[in-house]
Short mmCIF file of N, CA and C in Angstrom, two decimals:
data_model
loop_
_atom_site.label_atom_id
_atom_site.label_comp_id
_atom_site.label_asym_id
_atom_site.label_seq_id
_atom_site.Cartn_x
_atom_site.Cartn_y
_atom_site.Cartn_z
N MET A 1 199.97 172.77 173.84
CA MET A 1 199.95 171.49 173.17
C MET A 1 200.99 170.58 173.82
N LYS A 2 200.62 169.35 174.02
CA LYS A 2 201.55 168.38 174.57
C LYS A 2 201.90 167.38 173.47
N VAL A 3 203.18 167.20 173.22
CA VAL A 3 203.63 166.27 172.19
C VAL A 3 203.55 164.86 172.76
N ALA A 4 202.97 163.94 171.98
CA ALA A 4 202.78 162.56 172.42
C ALA A 4 204.12 161.90 172.75
N LYS A 5 204.10 161.04 173.76
CA LYS A 5 205.32 160.36 174.20
C LYS A 5 205.98 159.56 173.08
N ASP A 6 205.17 158.92 172.24
CA ASP A 6 205.74 158.13 171.14
C ASP A 6 206.53 159.00 170.18
N LEU A 7 206.02 160.20 169.90
CA LEU A 7 206.72 161.11 168.99
C LEU A 7 207.98 161.66 169.63
N VAL A 8 207.90 161.96 170.92
CA VAL A 8 209.09 162.43 171.65
C VAL A 8 210.16 161.35 171.62
N ALA A 9 209.77 160.11 171.91
CA ALA A 9 210.73 159.01 171.94
C ALA A 9 211.37 158.79 170.56
N ALA A 10 210.55 158.84 169.52
CA ALA A 10 211.06 158.60 168.17
C ALA A 10 212.03 159.68 167.72
N SER A 11 211.81 160.90 168.18
CA SER A 11 212.65 162.02 167.73
C SER A 11 213.83 162.31 168.64
N ALA A 12 213.91 161.63 169.76
CA ALA A 12 214.94 161.95 170.77
C ALA A 12 216.36 161.76 170.25
N THR A 13 216.64 160.64 169.64
CA THR A 13 218.01 160.37 169.17
C THR A 13 218.46 161.38 168.13
N PRO A 14 217.69 161.62 167.06
CA PRO A 14 218.19 162.60 166.09
C PRO A 14 218.28 164.01 166.65
N MET A 15 217.42 164.35 167.61
CA MET A 15 217.51 165.69 168.20
C MET A 15 218.80 165.85 169.00
N VAL A 16 219.12 164.88 169.82
CA VAL A 16 220.33 164.97 170.64
C VAL A 16 221.57 164.92 169.76
N LEU A 17 221.60 164.00 168.80
CA LEU A 17 222.76 163.93 167.91
C LEU A 17 222.90 165.23 167.12
N GLY A 18 221.79 165.80 166.67
CA GLY A 18 221.83 167.05 165.92
C GLY A 18 222.37 168.20 166.75
N ILE A 19 221.94 168.27 168.00
CA ILE A 19 222.43 169.33 168.89
C ILE A 19 223.92 169.16 169.13
N LEU A 20 224.36 167.93 169.35
CA LEU A 20 225.79 167.71 169.61
C LEU A 20 226.64 167.84 168.34
N ALA A 21 226.02 167.74 167.17
CA ALA A 21 226.76 168.00 165.93
C ALA A 21 227.12 169.48 165.83
N GLU A 22 226.38 170.34 166.55
CA GLU A 22 226.69 171.78 166.61
C GLU A 22 227.91 172.05 167.47
N GLY A 23 228.22 171.13 168.39
CA GLY A 23 229.34 171.29 169.31
C GLY A 23 229.07 170.56 170.61
N GLU A 24 230.12 170.31 171.37
CA GLU A 24 229.94 169.57 172.62
C GLU A 24 229.08 170.35 173.59
N SER A 25 228.42 169.60 174.48
CA SER A 25 227.53 170.23 175.44
C SER A 25 227.32 169.30 176.62
N TYR A 26 226.65 169.79 177.65
CA TYR A 26 226.35 168.99 178.84
C TYR A 26 224.83 168.91 178.99
N GLY A 27 224.40 168.00 179.85
CA GLY A 27 222.99 167.67 179.97
C GLY A 27 222.03 168.83 180.10
N TYR A 28 222.23 169.69 181.07
CA TYR A 28 221.29 170.79 181.29
C TYR A 28 221.22 171.72 180.09
N ALA A 29 222.36 171.97 179.45
CA ALA A 29 222.37 172.84 178.27
C ALA A 29 221.63 172.18 177.10
N ILE A 30 221.72 170.86 176.99
CA ILE A 30 220.98 170.15 175.95
C ILE A 30 219.48 170.29 176.20
N LEU A 31 219.06 170.12 177.45
CA LEU A 31 217.64 170.29 177.80
C LEU A 31 217.15 171.69 177.45
N ARG A 32 217.94 172.70 177.76
CA ARG A 32 217.56 174.09 177.43
C ARG A 32 217.46 174.29 175.93
N ARG A 33 218.39 173.71 175.19
CA ARG A 33 218.40 173.86 173.72
C ARG A 33 217.17 173.21 173.09
N ILE A 34 216.79 172.05 173.57
CA ILE A 34 215.58 171.37 173.07
C ILE A 34 214.36 172.22 173.35
N ASN A 35 214.28 172.76 174.55
CA ASN A 35 213.15 173.62 174.91
C ASN A 35 213.13 174.85 174.02
N GLU A 36 214.28 175.44 173.79
CA GLU A 36 214.40 176.64 172.94
C GLU A 36 214.01 176.34 171.49
N LEU A 37 214.52 175.25 170.94
CA LEU A 37 214.25 174.89 169.55
C LEU A 37 212.77 174.60 169.30
N SER A 38 212.09 174.10 170.33
CA SER A 38 210.68 173.73 170.18
C SER A 38 209.73 174.84 170.63
N GLY A 39 210.27 176.00 170.95
CA GLY A 39 209.42 177.08 171.43
C GLY A 39 208.72 176.72 172.74
N GLY A 40 209.36 175.87 173.52
CA GLY A 40 208.80 175.48 174.81
C GLY A 40 207.83 174.30 174.74
N GLU A 41 207.57 173.78 173.56
CA GLU A 41 206.61 172.68 173.40
C GLU A 41 207.18 171.34 173.86
N LEU A 42 208.50 171.19 173.76
CA LEU A 42 209.15 169.97 174.24
C LEU A 42 209.88 170.29 175.53
N ASP A 43 209.36 169.80 176.61
CA ASP A 43 209.94 170.07 177.92
C ASP A 43 210.45 168.75 178.48
N TRP A 44 211.62 168.33 177.97
CA TRP A 44 212.20 167.05 178.37
C TRP A 44 212.64 167.10 179.83
N THR A 45 212.69 165.94 180.43
CA THR A 45 213.19 165.81 181.80
C THR A 45 214.56 165.13 181.77
N GLU A 46 215.24 165.21 182.87
CA GLU A 46 216.52 164.52 183.01
C GLU A 46 216.32 163.02 182.86
N GLY A 47 215.16 162.52 183.31
CA GLY A 47 214.85 161.10 183.23
C GLY A 47 214.73 160.58 181.80
N LEU A 48 214.49 161.47 180.87
CA LEU A 48 214.48 161.09 179.45
C LEU A 48 215.87 161.25 178.86
N LEU A 49 216.52 162.36 179.16
CA LEU A 49 217.79 162.69 178.50
C LEU A 49 218.95 161.80 178.93
N TYR A 50 219.18 161.66 180.23
CA TYR A 50 220.41 160.98 180.66
C TYR A 50 220.47 159.51 180.27
N PRO A 51 219.39 158.75 180.36
CA PRO A 51 219.47 157.37 179.84
C PRO A 51 219.77 157.34 178.34
N LEU A 52 219.24 158.29 177.58
CA LEU A 52 219.51 158.37 176.15
C LEU A 52 220.99 158.68 175.91
N LEU A 53 221.54 159.66 176.63
CA LEU A 53 222.96 159.99 176.48
C LEU A 53 223.83 158.78 176.80
N HIS A 54 223.49 158.05 177.86
CA HIS A 54 224.29 156.87 178.24
C HIS A 54 224.18 155.78 177.17
N ARG A 55 222.99 155.58 176.60
CA ARG A 55 222.81 154.58 175.55
C ARG A 55 223.61 154.96 174.30
N LEU A 56 223.54 156.24 173.91
CA LEU A 56 224.29 156.70 172.73
C LEU A 56 225.80 156.57 172.95
N GLU A 57 226.22 156.77 174.18
CA GLU A 57 227.64 156.61 174.49
C GLU A 57 228.04 155.13 174.40
N ARG A 58 227.20 154.24 174.93
CA ARG A 58 227.49 152.80 174.83
C ARG A 58 227.56 152.33 173.39
N LEU A 59 226.74 152.92 172.52
CA LEU A 59 226.72 152.56 171.10
C LEU A 59 227.89 153.16 170.33
N GLY A 60 228.66 154.02 170.99
CA GLY A 60 229.80 154.65 170.33
C GLY A 60 229.44 155.89 169.52
N HIS A 61 228.23 156.40 169.70
CA HIS A 61 227.80 157.59 168.98
C HIS A 61 228.25 158.88 169.67
N LEU A 62 228.55 158.75 170.96
CA LEU A 62 229.01 159.90 171.76
C LEU A 62 230.23 159.50 172.57
N GLU A 63 231.01 160.50 172.92
CA GLU A 63 232.08 160.37 173.91
C GLU A 63 231.82 161.44 174.96
N SER A 64 232.30 161.19 176.17
CA SER A 64 232.10 162.17 177.22
C SER A 64 233.38 162.39 178.01
N SER A 65 233.42 163.54 178.67
CA SER A 65 234.54 163.84 179.56
C SER A 65 234.05 164.82 180.62
N TRP A 66 234.62 164.69 181.80
CA TRP A 66 234.30 165.61 182.89
C TRP A 66 235.16 166.86 182.73
N GLN A 67 234.51 168.01 182.84
CA GLN A 67 235.24 169.27 182.72
C GLN A 67 234.82 170.20 183.84
N ALA A 68 235.80 170.92 184.36
CA ALA A 68 235.53 171.89 185.42
C ALA A 68 235.54 173.29 184.83
N VAL A 69 234.57 174.07 185.22
CA VAL A 69 234.51 175.48 184.83
C VAL A 69 234.79 176.28 186.09
N ALA A 70 235.62 177.31 185.99
CA ALA A 70 236.02 178.10 187.17
C ALA A 70 234.80 178.52 187.98
N GLY A 71 234.83 178.21 189.26
CA GLY A 71 233.77 178.62 190.17
C GLY A 71 232.51 177.77 190.10
N GLU A 72 232.51 176.72 189.30
CA GLU A 72 231.33 175.86 189.17
C GLU A 72 231.76 174.41 189.38
N ARG A 73 230.76 173.55 189.59
CA ARG A 73 231.08 172.14 189.77
C ARG A 73 231.40 171.50 188.42
N LYS A 74 232.03 170.34 188.45
CA LYS A 74 232.38 169.63 187.22
C LYS A 74 231.10 169.21 186.49
N ARG A 75 231.19 169.25 185.17
CA ARG A 75 230.08 168.82 184.33
C ARG A 75 230.57 167.78 183.36
N LYS A 76 229.68 166.85 183.02
CA LYS A 76 230.02 165.84 182.03
C LYS A 76 229.60 166.38 180.66
N TYR A 77 230.59 166.61 179.82
CA TYR A 77 230.35 167.12 178.47
C TYR A 77 230.32 165.95 177.48
N TYR A 78 229.40 166.05 176.53
CA TYR A 78 229.25 165.04 175.51
C TYR A 78 229.61 165.63 174.16
N ARG A 79 230.23 164.81 173.31
CA ARG A 79 230.54 165.22 171.95
C ARG A 79 230.22 164.05 171.02
N ILE A 80 229.81 164.37 169.82
CA ILE A 80 229.44 163.36 168.84
C ILE A 80 230.70 162.77 168.22
N THR A 81 230.66 161.49 167.92
CA THR A 81 231.79 160.80 167.27
C THR A 81 231.49 160.66 165.77
N ASP A 82 232.47 160.16 165.04
CA ASP A 82 232.25 159.90 163.61
C ASP A 82 231.12 158.90 163.42
N ARG A 83 231.08 157.92 164.30
CA ARG A 83 229.98 156.93 164.25
C ARG A 83 228.63 157.61 164.52
N GLY A 84 228.64 158.56 165.44
CA GLY A 84 227.42 159.32 165.74
C GLY A 84 226.99 160.19 164.58
N LEU A 85 227.96 160.79 163.88
CA LEU A 85 227.64 161.59 162.70
C LEU A 85 227.03 160.73 161.61
N ALA A 86 227.53 159.50 161.45
CA ALA A 86 226.96 158.58 160.47
C ALA A 86 225.53 158.21 160.86
N GLU A 87 225.31 157.98 162.14
CA GLU A 87 223.96 157.67 162.62
C GLU A 87 223.03 158.86 162.42
N LEU A 88 223.52 160.05 162.68
CA LEU A 88 222.71 161.25 162.47
C LEU A 88 222.32 161.38 161.00
N ALA A 89 223.24 161.11 160.09
CA ALA A 89 222.94 161.18 158.66
C ALA A 89 221.84 160.17 158.30
N GLU A 90 221.93 158.97 158.85
CA GLU A 90 220.90 157.95 158.59
C GLU A 90 219.56 158.35 159.20
N GLN A 91 219.57 158.87 160.42
CA GLN A 91 218.34 159.33 161.07
C GLN A 91 217.71 160.46 160.25
N ARG A 92 218.54 161.35 159.77
CA ARG A 92 218.02 162.46 158.98
C ARG A 92 217.38 161.96 157.69
N ARG A 93 218.01 161.00 157.04
CA ARG A 93 217.44 160.43 155.82
C ARG A 93 216.06 159.83 156.11
N GLN A 94 215.96 159.10 157.21
CA GLN A 94 214.68 158.48 157.57
C GLN A 94 213.63 159.53 157.90
N TRP A 95 214.00 160.56 158.67
CA TRP A 95 213.05 161.60 159.02
C TRP A 95 212.64 162.42 157.80
N ASP A 96 213.57 162.65 156.87
CA ASP A 96 213.21 163.34 155.62
C ASP A 96 212.13 162.56 154.88
N THR A 97 212.24 161.24 154.87
CA THR A 97 211.24 160.40 154.23
C THR A 97 209.88 160.54 154.92
N VAL A 98 209.87 160.47 156.25
CA VAL A 98 208.62 160.58 157.01
C VAL A 98 208.00 161.96 156.83
N VAL A 99 208.80 163.00 156.98
CA VAL A 99 208.28 164.37 156.84
C VAL A 99 207.77 164.60 155.42
N GLY A 100 208.49 164.12 154.42
CA GLY A 100 208.06 164.26 153.04
C GLY A 100 206.72 163.59 152.79
N ALA A 101 206.54 162.40 153.34
CA ALA A 101 205.27 161.69 153.18
C ALA A 101 204.14 162.45 153.87
N LEU A 102 204.39 162.96 155.07
CA LEU A 102 203.35 163.73 155.77
C LEU A 102 202.99 165.00 155.02
N LYS A 103 203.99 165.67 154.46
CA LYS A 103 203.70 166.89 153.68
C LYS A 103 202.84 166.56 152.47
N GLU A 104 203.11 165.43 151.83
CA GLU A 104 202.29 165.03 150.68
C GLU A 104 200.85 164.76 151.12
N ILE A 105 200.69 164.09 152.24
CA ILE A 105 199.35 163.78 152.74
C ILE A 105 198.61 165.06 153.10
N TRP A 106 199.31 166.00 153.72
CA TRP A 106 198.67 167.21 154.23
C TRP A 106 198.68 168.37 153.24
N HIS A 107 199.33 168.22 152.11
CA HIS A 107 199.48 169.29 151.12
C HIS A 107 198.13 169.86 150.70
N ASP A 108 198.07 171.17 150.71
CA ASP A 108 196.88 171.90 150.24
C ASP A 108 195.59 171.54 150.97
N ARG A 109 195.69 171.03 152.14
CA ARG A 109 194.48 170.75 152.91
C ARG A 109 194.31 171.84 153.94
N ALA A 110 193.08 172.19 154.15
CA ALA A 110 192.77 173.19 155.17
C ALA A 110 193.16 172.63 156.53
N PRO A 111 193.54 173.51 157.46
CA PRO A 111 193.85 173.03 158.80
C PRO A 111 192.66 172.28 159.39
N LEU A 112 192.96 171.25 160.14
CA LEU A 112 191.90 170.47 160.76
C LEU A 112 191.23 171.27 161.86
N THR A 113 189.92 171.19 161.88
CA THR A 113 189.14 171.84 162.93
C THR A 113 188.43 170.76 163.70
N VAL A 114 188.55 170.78 165.00
CA VAL A 114 187.88 169.80 165.84
C VAL A 114 186.56 170.36 166.28
N HIS A 115 185.51 169.59 166.03
CA HIS A 115 184.16 169.97 166.46
C HIS A 115 183.75 169.03 167.57
N PRO A 116 183.39 169.58 168.73
CA PRO A 116 182.97 168.69 169.82
C PRO A 116 181.71 167.92 169.43
N LEU A 117 181.68 166.65 169.81
CA LEU A 117 180.50 165.85 169.55
C LEU A 117 179.39 166.24 170.52
N GLU A 118 178.19 166.28 170.00
CA GLU A 118 177.06 166.63 170.86
C GLU A 118 176.89 165.55 171.92
N GLY A 119 176.56 165.97 173.11
CA GLY A 119 176.29 165.05 174.19
C GLY A 119 177.53 164.60 174.95
N LEU A 120 178.72 164.93 174.42
CA LEU A 120 179.95 164.59 175.13
C LEU A 120 180.50 165.86 175.76
N ALA A 121 180.66 165.82 177.04
CA ALA A 121 181.21 166.99 177.72
C ALA A 121 181.96 166.57 178.95
#
């Protein structure tokens, strides 16, 4: 299954802020965590993540610092700020509303089955 770009874009900010609320991290580790959390369904690219990290940093939701790990190259680590935690709380409130509405719509309904239309192949 491929998740639609619009849904990926809408969920990107709360996902990154949520991951960084667990503790500081660097880009590649964030990408791995997103892939892990989604069971491989969300396979973000650096082209999606790094502009988002830079935007969140400009907004004051994140801070970053370069750190060296013995025997490895320097990595830019990101950590969430108090402002970022407040934004995460607001994003969560909004997503809880959306998810709650979807659950109400889909409650007690049989899973959707797609039937191919005759003549279309």
